[in-house]
PDB file of C-alpha atoms and ligand atoms in Angstrom:
ATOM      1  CA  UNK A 879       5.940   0.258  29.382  1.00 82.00           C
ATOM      2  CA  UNK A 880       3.717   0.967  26.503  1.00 86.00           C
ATOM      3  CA  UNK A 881       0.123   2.157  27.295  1.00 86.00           C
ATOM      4  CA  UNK A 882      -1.392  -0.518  25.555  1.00 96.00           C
ATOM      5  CA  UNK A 883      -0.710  -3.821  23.962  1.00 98.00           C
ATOM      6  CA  UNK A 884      -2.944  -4.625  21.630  1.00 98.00           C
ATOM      7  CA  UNK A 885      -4.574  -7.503  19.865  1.00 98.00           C
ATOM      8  CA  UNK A 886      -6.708  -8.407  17.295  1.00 99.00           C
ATOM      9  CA  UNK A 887      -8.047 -11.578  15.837  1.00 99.00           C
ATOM     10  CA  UNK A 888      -9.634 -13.409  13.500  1.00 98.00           C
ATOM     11  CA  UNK A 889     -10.027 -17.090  12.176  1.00 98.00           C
ATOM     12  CA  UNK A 890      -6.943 -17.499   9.837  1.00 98.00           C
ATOM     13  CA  UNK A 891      -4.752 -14.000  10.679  1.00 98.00           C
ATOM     14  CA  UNK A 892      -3.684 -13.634   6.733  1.00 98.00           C
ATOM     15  CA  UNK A 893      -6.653 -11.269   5.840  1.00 98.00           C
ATOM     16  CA  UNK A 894      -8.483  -9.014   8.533  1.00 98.00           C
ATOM     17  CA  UNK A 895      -6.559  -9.044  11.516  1.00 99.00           C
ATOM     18  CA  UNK A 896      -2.976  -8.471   9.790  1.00 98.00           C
ATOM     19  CA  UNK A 897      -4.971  -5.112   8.037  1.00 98.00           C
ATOM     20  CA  UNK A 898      -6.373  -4.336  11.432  1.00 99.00           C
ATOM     21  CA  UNK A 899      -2.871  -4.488  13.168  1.00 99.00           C
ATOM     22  CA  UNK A 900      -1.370  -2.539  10.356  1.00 98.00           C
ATOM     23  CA  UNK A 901      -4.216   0.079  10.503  1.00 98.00           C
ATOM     24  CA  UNK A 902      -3.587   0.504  14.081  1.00 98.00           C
ATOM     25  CA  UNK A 903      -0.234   0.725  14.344  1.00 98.00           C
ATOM     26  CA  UNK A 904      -0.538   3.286  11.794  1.00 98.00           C
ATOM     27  CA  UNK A 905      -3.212   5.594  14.078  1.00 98.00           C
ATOM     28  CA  UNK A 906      -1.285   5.174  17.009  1.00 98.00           C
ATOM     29  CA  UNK A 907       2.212   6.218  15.643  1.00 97.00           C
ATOM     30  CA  UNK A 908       0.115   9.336  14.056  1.00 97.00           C
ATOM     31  CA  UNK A 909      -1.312   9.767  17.085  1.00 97.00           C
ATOM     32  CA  UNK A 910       1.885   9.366  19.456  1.00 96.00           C
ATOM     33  CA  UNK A 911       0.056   7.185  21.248  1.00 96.00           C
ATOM     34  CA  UNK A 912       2.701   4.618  22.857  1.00 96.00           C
ATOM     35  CA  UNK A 913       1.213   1.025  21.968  1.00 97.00           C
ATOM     36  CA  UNK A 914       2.276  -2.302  20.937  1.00 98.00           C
ATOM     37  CA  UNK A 915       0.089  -4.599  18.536  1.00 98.00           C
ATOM     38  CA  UNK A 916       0.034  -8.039  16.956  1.00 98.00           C
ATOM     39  CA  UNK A 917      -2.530 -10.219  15.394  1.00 99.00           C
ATOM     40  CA  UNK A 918      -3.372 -14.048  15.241  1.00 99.00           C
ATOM     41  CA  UNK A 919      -5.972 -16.462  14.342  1.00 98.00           C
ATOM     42  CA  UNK A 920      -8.225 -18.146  16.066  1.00 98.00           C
ATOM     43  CA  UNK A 921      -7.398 -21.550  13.607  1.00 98.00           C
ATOM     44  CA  UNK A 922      -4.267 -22.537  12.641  1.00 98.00           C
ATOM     45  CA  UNK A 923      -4.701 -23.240   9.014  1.00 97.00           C
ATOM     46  CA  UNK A 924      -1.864 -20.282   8.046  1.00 98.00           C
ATOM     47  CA  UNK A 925       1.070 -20.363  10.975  1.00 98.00           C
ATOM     48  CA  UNK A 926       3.946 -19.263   9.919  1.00 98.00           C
ATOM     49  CA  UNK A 927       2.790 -17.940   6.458  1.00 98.00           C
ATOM     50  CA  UNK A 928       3.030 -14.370   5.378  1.00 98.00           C
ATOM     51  CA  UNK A 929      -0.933 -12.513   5.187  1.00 98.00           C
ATOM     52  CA  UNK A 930      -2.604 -13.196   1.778  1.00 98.00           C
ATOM     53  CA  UNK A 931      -1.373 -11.408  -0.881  1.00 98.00           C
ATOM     54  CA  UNK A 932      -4.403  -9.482  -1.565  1.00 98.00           C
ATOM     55  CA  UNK A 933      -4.089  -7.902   2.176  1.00 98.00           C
ATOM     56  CA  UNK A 934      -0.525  -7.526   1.354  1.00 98.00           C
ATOM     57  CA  UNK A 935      -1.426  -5.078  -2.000  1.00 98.00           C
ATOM     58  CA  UNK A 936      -4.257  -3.092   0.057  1.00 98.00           C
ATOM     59  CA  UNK A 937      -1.734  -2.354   3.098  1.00 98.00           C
ATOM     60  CA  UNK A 938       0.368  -1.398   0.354  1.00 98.00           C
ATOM     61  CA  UNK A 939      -2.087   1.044  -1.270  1.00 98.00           C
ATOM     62  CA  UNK A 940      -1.919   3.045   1.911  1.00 98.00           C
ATOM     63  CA  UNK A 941       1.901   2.963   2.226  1.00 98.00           C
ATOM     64  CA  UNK A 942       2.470   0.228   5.081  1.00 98.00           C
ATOM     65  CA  UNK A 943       4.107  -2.829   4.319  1.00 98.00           C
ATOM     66  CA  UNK A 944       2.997  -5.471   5.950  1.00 98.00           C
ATOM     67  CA  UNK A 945       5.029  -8.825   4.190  1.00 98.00           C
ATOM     68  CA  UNK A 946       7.065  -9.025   7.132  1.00 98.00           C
ATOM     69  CA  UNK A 947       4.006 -10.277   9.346  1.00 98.00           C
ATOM     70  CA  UNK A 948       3.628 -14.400  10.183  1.00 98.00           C
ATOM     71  CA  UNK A 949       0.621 -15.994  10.775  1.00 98.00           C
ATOM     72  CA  UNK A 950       0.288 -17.367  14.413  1.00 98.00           C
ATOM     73  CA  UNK A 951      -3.066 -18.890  16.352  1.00 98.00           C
ATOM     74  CA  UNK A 952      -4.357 -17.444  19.771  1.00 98.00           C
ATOM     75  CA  UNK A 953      -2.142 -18.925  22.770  1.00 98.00           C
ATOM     76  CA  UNK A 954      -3.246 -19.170  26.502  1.00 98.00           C
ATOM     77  CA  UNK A 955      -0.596 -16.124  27.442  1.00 98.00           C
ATOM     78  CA  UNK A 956      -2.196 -13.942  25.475  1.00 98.00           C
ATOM     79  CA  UNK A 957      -4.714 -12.837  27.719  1.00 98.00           C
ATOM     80  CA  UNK A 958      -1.680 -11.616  30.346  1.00 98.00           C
ATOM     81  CA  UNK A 959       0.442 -10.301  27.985  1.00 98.00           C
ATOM     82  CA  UNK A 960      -2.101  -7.903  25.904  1.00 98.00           C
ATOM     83  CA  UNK A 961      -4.063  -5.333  27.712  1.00 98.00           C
ATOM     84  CA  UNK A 962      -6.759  -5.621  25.328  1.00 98.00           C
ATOM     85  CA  UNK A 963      -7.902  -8.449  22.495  1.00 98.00           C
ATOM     86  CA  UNK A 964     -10.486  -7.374  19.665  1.00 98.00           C
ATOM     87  CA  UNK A 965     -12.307  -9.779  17.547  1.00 99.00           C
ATOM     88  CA  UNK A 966     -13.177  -9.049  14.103  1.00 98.00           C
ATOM     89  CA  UNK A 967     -16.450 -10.755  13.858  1.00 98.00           C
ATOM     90  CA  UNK A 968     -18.782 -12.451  16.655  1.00 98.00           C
ATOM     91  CA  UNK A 969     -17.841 -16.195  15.942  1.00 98.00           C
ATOM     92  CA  UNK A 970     -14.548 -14.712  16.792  1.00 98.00           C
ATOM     93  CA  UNK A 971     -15.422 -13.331  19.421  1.00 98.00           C
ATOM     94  CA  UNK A 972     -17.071 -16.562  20.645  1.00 98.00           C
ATOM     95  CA  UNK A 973     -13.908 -18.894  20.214  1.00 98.00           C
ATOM     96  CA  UNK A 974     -11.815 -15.924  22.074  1.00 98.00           C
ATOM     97  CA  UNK A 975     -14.486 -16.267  25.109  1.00 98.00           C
ATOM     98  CA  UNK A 976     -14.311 -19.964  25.247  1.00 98.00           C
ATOM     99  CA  UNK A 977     -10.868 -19.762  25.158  1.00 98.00           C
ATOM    100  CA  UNK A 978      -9.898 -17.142  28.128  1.00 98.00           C
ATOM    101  CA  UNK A 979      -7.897 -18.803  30.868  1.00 97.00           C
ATOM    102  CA  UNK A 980      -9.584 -18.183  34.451  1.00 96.00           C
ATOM    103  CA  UNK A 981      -8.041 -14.399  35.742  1.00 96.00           C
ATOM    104  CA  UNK A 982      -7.001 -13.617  32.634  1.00 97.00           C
ATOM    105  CA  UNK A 983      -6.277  -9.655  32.459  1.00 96.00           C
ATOM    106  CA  UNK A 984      -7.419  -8.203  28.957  1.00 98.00           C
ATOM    107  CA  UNK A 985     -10.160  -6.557  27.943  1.00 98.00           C
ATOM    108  CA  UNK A 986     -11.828  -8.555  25.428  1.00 98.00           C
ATOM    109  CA  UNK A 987     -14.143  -7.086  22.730  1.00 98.00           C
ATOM    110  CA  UNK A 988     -15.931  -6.287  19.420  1.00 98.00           C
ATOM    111  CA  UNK A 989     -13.439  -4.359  17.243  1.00 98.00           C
ATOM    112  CA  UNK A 990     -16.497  -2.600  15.880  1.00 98.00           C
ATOM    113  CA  UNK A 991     -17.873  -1.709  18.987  1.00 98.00           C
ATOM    114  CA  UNK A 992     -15.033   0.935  18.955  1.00 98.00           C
ATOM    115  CA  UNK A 993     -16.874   2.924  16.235  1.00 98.00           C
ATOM    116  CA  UNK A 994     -20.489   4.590  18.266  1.00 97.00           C
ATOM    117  CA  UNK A 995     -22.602   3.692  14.381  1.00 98.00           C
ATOM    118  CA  UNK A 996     -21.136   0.417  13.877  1.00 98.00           C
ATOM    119  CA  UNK A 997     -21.704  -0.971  17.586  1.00 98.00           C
ATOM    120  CA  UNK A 998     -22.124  -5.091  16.748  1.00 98.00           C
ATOM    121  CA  UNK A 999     -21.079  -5.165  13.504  1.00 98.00           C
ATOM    122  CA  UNK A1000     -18.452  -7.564  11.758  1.00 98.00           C
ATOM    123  CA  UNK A1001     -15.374  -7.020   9.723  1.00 98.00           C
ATOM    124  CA  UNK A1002     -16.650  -9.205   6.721  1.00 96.00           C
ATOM    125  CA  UNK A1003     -14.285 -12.086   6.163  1.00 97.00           C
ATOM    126  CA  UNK A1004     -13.034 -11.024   2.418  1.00 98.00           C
ATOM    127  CA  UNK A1005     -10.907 -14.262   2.166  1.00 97.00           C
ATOM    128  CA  UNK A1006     -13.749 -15.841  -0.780  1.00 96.00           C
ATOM    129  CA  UNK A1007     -14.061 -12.457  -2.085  1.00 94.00           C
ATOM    130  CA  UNK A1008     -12.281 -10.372  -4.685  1.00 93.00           C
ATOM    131  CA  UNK A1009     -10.143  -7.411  -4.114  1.00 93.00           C
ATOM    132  CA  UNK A1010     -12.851  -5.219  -3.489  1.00 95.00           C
ATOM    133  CA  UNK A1011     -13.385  -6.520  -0.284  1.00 97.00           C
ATOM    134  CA  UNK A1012     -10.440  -5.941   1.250  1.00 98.00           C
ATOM    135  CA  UNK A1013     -10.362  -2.554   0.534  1.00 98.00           C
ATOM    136  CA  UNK A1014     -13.745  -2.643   2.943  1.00 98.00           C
ATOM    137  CA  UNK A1015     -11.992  -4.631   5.177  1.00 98.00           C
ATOM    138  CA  UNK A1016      -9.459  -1.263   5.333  1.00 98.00           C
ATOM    139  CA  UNK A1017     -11.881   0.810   5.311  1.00 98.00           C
ATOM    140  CA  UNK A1018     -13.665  -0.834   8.383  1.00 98.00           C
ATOM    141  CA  UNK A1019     -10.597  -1.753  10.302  1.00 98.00           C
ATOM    142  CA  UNK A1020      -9.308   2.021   9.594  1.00 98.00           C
ATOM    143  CA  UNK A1021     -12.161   3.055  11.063  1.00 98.00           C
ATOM    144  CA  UNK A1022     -11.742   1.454  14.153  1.00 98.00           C
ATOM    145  CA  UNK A1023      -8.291   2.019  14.660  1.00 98.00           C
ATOM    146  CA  UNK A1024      -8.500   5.539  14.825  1.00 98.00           C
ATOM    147  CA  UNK A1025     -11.386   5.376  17.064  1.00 98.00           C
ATOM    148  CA  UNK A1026      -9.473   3.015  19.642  1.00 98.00           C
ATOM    149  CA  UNK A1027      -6.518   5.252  19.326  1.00 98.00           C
ATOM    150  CA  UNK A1028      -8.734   8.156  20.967  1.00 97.00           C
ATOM    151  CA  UNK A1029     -10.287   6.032  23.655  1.00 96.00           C
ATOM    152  CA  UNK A1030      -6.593   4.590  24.321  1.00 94.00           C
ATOM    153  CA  UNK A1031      -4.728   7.675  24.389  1.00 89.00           C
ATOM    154  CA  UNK A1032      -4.555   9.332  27.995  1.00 80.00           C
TER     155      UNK A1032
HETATM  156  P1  4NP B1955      -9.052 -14.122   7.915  1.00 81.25           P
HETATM  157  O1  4NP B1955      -9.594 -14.831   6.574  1.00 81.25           O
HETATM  158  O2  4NP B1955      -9.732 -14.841   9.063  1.00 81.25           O
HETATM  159  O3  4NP B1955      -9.501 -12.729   7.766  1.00 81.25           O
HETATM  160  O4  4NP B1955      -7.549 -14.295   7.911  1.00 81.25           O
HETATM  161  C1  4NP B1955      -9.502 -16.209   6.343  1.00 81.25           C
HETATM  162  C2  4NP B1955      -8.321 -16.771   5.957  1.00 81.25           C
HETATM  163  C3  4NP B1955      -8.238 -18.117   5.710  1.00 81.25           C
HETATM  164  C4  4NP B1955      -9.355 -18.918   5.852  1.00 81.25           C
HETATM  165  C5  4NP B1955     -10.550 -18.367   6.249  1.00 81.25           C
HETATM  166  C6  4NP B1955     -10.624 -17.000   6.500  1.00 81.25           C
HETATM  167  N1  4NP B1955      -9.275 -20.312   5.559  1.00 81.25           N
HETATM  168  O5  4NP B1955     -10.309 -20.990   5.655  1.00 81.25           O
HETATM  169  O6  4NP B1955      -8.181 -20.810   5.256  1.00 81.25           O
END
């Protein structure tokens, strides 16, 4: 069994949450922690379609390549199957709330709130952006990877 199984999410999983998986599967296998991670979306505007290129080149930058990954949306069985669910941003957040079966198991929360200065704070959508933003988007998502990789590891 893994220690964790984590997952993160955001509206259309081709942008943040495909970095933020990559990011932490990157921290954790530095790390030796044991964990599993995926990503989806909260909409399903991009199932079944490879993350936008632009995420694509900035995973790239750092050495991970991520043009394997497929879009999917946020199912019911998620909240059994993960031990904990991170949002990117509060209106995902929201939708991940109102969507939480009754006795569902994981921990649901901020991604942000991982990092003590950045408590509350979103992982800017860079989707209507240029490439600039998302190398903040890997910056940010970094960020809190490597800070959920301490808290996670035993
Ligand atoms: P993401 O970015 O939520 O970071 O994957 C977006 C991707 C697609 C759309 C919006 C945000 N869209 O409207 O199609």
């Amino acid at each position: 069994m893994p220690q964790a199984k984590v997952l993160f999410v955001c509206l259309g999983n081709i942008c943040r949450s495909p970095l933020a998986e990559a990011a932490f599967r990157h921290a954790a296998s530095e790390a030796g922690l044991d964990a599993e991670a995926d990503s989806c979306g909260t909409a399903a505007y991009h199932v079944g379609e490879p993350p936008d290129p632009r995420s694509i080149a900035e995973a790239k930058k750092h050495g991970i390549d991520i043009s394997g990954y497929r879009g999917r949306q946020l199912h019911a069985r998620d909240f059994h199957e993960f031990t904990h669910i991170y949002a990117l941003d509060e209106q995902n957040l929201a939708d991940i709330d109102a969507r939480a079966p009754a006795g569902h198991t994981a921990r649901i929360g901020l991604l942000m709130d991982a990092v003590d200065v950045r408590k509350g704070e979103p992982v800017a959508d860079p989707y209507y952006g240029d490439e600039e933003g998302f190398s903040t988007t890997w910056r940010d998502v970094s960020e809190a990877a490597k800070a959920l990789v301490a808290t996670l590891k035993p």
